[in-house]
mmCIF file of C-alpha atoms and ligand atoms in Angstrom:
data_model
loop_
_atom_site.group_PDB
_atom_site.id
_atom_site.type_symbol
_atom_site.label_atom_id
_atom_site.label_comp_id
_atom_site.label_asym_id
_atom_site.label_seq_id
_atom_site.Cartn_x
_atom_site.Cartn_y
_atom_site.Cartn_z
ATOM 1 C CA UNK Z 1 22.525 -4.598 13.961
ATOM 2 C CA UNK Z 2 20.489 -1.766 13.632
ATOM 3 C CA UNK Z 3 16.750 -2.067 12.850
ATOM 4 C CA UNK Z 4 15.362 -2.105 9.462
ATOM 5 C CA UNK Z 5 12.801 0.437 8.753
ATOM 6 C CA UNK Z 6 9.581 -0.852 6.360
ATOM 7 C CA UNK Z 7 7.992 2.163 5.283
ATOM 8 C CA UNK Z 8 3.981 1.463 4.917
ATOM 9 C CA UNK Z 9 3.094 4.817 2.703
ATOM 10 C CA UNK Z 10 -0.681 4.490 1.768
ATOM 11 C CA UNK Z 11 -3.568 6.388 0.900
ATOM 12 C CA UNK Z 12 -7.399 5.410 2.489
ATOM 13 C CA UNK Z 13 -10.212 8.134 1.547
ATOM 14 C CA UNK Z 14 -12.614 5.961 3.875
ATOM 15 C CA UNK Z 15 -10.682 3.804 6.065
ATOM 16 C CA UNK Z 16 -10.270 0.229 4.183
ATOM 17 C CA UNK Z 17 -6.840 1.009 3.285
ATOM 18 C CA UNK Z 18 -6.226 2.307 6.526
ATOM 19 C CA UNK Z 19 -7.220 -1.137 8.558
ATOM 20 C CA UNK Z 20 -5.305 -3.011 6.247
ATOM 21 C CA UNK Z 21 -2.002 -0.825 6.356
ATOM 22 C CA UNK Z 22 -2.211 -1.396 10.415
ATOM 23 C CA UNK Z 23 -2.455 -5.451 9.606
ATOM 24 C CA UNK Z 24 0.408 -5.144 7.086
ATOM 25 C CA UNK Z 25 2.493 -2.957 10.098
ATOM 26 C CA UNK Z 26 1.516 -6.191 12.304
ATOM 27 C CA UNK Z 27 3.362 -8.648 9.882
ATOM 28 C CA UNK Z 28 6.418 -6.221 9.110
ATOM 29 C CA UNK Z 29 6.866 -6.386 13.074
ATOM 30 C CA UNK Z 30 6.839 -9.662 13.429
ATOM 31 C CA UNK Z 31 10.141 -10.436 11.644
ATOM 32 C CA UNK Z 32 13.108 -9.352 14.279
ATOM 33 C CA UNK Z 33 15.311 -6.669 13.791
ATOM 34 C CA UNK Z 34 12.806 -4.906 10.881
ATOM 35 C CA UNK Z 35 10.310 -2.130 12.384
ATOM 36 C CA UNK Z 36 7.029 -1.135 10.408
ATOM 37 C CA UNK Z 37 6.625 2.686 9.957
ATOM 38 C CA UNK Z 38 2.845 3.950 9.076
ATOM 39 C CA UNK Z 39 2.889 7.199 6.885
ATOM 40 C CA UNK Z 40 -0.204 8.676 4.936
ATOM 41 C CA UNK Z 41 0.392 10.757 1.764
ATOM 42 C CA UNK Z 42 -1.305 14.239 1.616
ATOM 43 C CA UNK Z 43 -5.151 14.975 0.252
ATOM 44 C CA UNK Z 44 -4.992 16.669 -3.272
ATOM 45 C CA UNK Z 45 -9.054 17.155 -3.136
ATOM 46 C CA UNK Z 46 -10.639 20.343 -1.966
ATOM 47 C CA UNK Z 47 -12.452 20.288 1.442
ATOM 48 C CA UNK Z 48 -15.632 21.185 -0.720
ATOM 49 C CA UNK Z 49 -15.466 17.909 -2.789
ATOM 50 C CA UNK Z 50 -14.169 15.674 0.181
ATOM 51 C CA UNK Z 51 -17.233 16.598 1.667
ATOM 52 C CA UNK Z 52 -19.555 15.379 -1.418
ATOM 53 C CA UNK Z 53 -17.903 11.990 -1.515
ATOM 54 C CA UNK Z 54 -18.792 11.865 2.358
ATOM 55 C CA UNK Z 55 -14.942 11.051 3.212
ATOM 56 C CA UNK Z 56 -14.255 11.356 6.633
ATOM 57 C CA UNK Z 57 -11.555 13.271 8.360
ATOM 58 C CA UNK Z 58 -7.846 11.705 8.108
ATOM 59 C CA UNK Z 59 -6.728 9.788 11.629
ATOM 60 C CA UNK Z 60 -4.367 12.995 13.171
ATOM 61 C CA UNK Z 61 -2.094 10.214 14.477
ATOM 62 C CA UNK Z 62 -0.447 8.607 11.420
ATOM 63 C CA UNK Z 63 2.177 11.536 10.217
ATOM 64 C CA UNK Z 64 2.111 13.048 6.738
ATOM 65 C CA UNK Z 65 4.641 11.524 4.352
ATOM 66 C CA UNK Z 66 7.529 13.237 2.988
ATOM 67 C CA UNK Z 67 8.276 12.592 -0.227
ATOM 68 C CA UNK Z 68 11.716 14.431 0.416
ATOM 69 C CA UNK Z 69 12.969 11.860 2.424
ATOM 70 C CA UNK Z 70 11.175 8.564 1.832
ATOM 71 C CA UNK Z 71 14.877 7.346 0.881
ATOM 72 C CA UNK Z 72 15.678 6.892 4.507
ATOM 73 C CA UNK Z 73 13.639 3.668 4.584
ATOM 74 C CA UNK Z 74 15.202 -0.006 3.648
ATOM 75 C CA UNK Z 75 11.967 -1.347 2.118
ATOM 76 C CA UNK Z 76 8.174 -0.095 1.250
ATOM 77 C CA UNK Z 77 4.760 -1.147 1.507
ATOM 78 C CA UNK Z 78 2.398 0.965 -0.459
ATOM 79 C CA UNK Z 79 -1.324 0.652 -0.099
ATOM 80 C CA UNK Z 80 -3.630 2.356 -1.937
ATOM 81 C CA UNK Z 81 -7.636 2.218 -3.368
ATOM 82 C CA UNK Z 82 -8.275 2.063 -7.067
ATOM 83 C CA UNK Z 83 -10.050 4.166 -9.203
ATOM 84 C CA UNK Z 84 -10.671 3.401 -12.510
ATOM 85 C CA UNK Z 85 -8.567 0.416 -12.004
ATOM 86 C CA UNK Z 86 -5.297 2.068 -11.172
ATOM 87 C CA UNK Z 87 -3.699 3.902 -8.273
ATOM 88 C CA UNK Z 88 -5.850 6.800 -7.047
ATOM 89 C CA UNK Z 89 -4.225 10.188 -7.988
ATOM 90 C CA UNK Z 90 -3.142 10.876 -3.925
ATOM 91 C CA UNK Z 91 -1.108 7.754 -4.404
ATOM 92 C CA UNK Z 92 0.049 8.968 -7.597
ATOM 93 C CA UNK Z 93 1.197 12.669 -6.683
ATOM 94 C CA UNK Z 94 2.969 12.017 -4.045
ATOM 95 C CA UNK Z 95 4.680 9.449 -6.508
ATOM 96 C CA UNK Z 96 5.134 12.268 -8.482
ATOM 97 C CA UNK Z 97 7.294 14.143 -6.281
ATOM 98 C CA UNK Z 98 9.683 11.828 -6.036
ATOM 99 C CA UNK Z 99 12.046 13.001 -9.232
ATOM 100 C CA UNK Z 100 15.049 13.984 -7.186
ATOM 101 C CA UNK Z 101 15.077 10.168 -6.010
ATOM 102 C CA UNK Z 102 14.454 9.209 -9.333
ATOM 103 C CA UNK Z 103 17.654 11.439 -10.384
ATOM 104 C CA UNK Z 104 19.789 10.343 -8.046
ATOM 105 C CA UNK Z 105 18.877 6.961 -7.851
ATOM 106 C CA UNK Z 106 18.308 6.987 -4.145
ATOM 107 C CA UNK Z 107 15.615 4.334 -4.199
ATOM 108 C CA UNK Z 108 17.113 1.648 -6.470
ATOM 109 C CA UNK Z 109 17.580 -1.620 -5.536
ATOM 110 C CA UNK Z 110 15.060 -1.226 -2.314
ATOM 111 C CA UNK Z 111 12.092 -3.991 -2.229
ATOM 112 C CA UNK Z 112 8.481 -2.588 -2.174
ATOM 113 C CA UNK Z 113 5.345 -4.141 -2.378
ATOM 114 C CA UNK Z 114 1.719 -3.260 -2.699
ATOM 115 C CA UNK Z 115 -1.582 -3.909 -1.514
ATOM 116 C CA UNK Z 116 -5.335 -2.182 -2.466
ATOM 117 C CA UNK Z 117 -8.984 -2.021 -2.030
ATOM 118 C CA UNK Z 118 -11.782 -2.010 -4.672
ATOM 119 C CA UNK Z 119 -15.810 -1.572 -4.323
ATOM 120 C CA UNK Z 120 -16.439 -5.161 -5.981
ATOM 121 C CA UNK Z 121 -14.915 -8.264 -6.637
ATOM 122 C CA UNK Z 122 -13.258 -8.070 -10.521
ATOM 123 C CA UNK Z 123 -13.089 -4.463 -10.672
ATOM 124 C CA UNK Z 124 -9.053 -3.643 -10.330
ATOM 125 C CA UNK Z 125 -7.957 -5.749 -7.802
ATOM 126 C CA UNK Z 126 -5.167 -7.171 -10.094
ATOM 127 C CA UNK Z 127 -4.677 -3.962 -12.397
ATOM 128 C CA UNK Z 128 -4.614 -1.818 -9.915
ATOM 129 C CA UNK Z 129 -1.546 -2.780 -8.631
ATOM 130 C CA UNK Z 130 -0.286 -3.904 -12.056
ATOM 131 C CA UNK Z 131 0.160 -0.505 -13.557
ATOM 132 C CA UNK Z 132 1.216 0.908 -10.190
ATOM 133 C CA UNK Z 133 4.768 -1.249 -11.156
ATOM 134 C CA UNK Z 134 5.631 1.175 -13.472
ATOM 135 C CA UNK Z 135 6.321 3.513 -10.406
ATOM 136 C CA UNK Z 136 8.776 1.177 -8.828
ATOM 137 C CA UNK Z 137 10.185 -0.024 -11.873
ATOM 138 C CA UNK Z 138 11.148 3.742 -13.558
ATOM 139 C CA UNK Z 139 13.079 3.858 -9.543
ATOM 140 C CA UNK Z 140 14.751 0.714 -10.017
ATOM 141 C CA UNK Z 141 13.270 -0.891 -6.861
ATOM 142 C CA UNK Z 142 12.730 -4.602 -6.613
ATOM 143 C CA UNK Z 143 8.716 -5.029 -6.561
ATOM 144 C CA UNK Z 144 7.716 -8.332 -3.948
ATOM 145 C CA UNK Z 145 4.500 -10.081 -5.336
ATOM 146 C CA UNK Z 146 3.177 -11.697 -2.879
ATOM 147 C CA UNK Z 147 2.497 -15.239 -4.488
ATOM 148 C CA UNK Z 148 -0.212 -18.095 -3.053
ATOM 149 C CA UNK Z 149 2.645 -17.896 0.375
ATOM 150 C CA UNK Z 150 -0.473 -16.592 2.821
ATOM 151 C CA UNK Z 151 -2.375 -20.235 2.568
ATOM 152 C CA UNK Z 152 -5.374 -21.169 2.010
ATOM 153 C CA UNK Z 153 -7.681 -18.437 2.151
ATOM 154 C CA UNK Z 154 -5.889 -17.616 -1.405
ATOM 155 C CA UNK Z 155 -7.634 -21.004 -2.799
ATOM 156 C CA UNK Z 156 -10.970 -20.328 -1.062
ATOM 157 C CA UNK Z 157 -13.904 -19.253 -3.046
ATOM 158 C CA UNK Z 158 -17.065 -20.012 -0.254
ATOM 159 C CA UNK Z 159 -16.435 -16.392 0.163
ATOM 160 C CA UNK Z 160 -16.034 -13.056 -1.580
ATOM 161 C CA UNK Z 161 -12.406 -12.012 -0.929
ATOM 162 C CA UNK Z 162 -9.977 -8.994 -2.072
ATOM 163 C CA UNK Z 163 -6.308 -9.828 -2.634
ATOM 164 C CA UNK Z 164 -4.301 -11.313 -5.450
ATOM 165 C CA UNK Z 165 -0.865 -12.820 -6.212
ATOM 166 C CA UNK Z 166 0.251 -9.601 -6.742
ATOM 167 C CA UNK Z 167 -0.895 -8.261 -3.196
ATOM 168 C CA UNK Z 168 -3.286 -8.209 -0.712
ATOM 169 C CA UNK Z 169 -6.778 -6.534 -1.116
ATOM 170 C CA UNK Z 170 -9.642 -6.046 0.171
ATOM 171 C CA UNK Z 171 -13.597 -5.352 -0.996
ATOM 172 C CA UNK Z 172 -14.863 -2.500 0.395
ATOM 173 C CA UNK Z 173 -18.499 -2.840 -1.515
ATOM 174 C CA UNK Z 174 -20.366 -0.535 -3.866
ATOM 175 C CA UNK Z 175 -21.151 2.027 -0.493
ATOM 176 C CA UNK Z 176 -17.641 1.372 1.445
ATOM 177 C CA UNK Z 177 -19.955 -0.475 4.188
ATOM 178 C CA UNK Z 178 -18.101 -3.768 3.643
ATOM 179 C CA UNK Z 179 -15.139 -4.157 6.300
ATOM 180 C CA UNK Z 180 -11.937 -5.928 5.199
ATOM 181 C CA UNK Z 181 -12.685 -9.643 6.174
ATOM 182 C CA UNK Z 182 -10.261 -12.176 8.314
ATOM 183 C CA UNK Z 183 -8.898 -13.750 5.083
ATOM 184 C CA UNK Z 184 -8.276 -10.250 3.592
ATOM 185 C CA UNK Z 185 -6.253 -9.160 7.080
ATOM 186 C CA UNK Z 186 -4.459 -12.204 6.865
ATOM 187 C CA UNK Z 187 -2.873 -11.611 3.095
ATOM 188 C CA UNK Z 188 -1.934 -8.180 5.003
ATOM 189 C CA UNK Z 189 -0.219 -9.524 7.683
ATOM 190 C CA UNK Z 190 1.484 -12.397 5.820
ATOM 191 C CA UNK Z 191 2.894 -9.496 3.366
ATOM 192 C CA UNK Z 192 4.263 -7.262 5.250
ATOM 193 C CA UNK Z 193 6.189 -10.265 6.842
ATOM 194 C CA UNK Z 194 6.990 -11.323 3.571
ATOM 195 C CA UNK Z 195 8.408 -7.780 2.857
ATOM 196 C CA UNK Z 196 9.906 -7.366 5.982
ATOM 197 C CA UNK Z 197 11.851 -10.829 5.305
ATOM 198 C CA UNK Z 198 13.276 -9.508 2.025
ATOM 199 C CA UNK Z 199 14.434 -6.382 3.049
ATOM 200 C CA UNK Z 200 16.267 -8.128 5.731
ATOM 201 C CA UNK Z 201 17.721 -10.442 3.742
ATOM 202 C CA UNK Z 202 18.755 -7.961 1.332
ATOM 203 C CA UNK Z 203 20.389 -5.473 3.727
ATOM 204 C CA UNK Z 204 22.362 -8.246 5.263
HETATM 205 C C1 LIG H 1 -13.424 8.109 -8.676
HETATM 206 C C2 LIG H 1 -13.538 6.727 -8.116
HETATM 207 C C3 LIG H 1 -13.254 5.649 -8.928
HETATM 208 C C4 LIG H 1 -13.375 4.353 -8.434
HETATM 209 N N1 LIG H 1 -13.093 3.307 -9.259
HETATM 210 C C5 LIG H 1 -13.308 2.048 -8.822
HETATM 211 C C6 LIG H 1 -13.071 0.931 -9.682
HETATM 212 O O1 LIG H 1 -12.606 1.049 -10.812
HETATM 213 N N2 LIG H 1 -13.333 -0.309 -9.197
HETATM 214 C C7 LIG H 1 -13.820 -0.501 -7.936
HETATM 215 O O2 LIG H 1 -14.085 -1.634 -7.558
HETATM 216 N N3 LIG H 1 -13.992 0.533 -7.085
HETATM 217 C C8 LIG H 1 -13.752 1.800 -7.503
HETATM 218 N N4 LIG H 1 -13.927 2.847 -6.632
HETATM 219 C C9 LIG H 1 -14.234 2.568 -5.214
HETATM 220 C C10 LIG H 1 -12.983 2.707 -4.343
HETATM 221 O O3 LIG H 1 -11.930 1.898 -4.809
HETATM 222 C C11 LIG H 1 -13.306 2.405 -2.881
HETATM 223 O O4 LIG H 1 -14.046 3.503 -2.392
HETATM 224 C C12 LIG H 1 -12.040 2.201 -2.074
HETATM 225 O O5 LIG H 1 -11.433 0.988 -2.440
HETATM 226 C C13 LIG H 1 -12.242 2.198 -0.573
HETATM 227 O O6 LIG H 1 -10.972 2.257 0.031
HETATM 228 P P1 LIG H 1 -10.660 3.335 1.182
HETATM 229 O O7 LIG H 1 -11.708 3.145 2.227
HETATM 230 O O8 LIG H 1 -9.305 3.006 1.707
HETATM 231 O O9 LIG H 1 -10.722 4.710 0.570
HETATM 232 C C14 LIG H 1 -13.790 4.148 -7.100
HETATM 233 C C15 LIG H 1 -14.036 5.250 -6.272
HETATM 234 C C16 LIG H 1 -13.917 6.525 -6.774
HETATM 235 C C17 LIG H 1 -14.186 7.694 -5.857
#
């Protein structure tokens, strides 16, 4: 049997979405026969204003996604850091240029799920990815919440923690310093296995 591809598209303007997508690659790999791909969509904001947000230079070894062909994958994970509470517009353009899939109905009936990062705790964590449905559901793909399935660390509340039922998440804090935390790495990992596990079931 050939191997599944998971495609892990995200967008990270200062690296929290960007350790997370690796952890959610880590759990997609896990399950046999399904293989984790890491893609990052394209910058829409000028060098100039990049620069006055302080957002570091994008890692040169994850390749540029191609909206053109995303179709080519059996499943998605898409990560991405609210703003406002929704998908950040990166995320959102390179959603955007997906019509001719839309047209042709190349993406329906593939499983995707999502993951995100806010600054603070109660600040889009569960609307961000929420609204970001919409995108899936106008495709006709089959969204994959990720329930209470990763354990315990979904219960705990000793400590702050990113991540919902409907995806993982982490807190980056209100100046990005915070890193994602064990517990937040572990909803990662637990989802992309979780995604991986539909997507093979559904290919079958
Ligand atoms: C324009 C803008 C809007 C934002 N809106 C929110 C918000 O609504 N809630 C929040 O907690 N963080 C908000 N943030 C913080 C980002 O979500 C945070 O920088 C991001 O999660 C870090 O992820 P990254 O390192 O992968 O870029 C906003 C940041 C920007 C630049």
């Amino acid at each position: 049997m050939a191997t599944k591809k998971v495609y892990i598209i995200y967008y990270s303007m200062y690296g929290h979405i960007a350790a997370m997508a690796k952890a959610v690659k880590q759990g997609v790999d896990s399950v046999e026969g399904v293989e984790g791909v890491l893609f990052q969509v394209a910058e829409t904001l000028p060098a100039e204003v990049l620069g006055k947000m302080h957002a570091p230079a994008k890692p040169e070894d994850i390749p540029a996604a191609n909206p053109s062909t995303i179709n080519e994958a059996d499943g998605f994970v898409f990560g991405f850091p609210t703003r406002f509470g929704m998908m950040c517009a990166q995320m959102k353009a390179f959603f955007d240029a997906t019509g001719g899939h839309w047209q042709k109905g190349s993406l329906a009936g593939k499983a995707a799920s999502m993951f995100t990062s806010t600054a603070s705790q109660g600040s889009g964590q569960e609307t961000t990815i929420m609204t970001a449905v919409t995108q899936l559901a106008h495709h006709g793909m089959i969204y994959v919440p990720t329930g209470y399935g990763s354990g315990g660390s979904m219960f705990g509340l000793d400590a702050a923690k990113g991540g919902s039922p409907w995806g993982a998440g982490t807190l980056a804090g209100p100046d990005g310093s915070r890193q994602p935390s064990a517990a937040e790495l572990e909803q990662a990992v637990f989802q992309g296995k979780n995604l991986a596990t539909v997507v093979k079931k559904l290919t079958a």
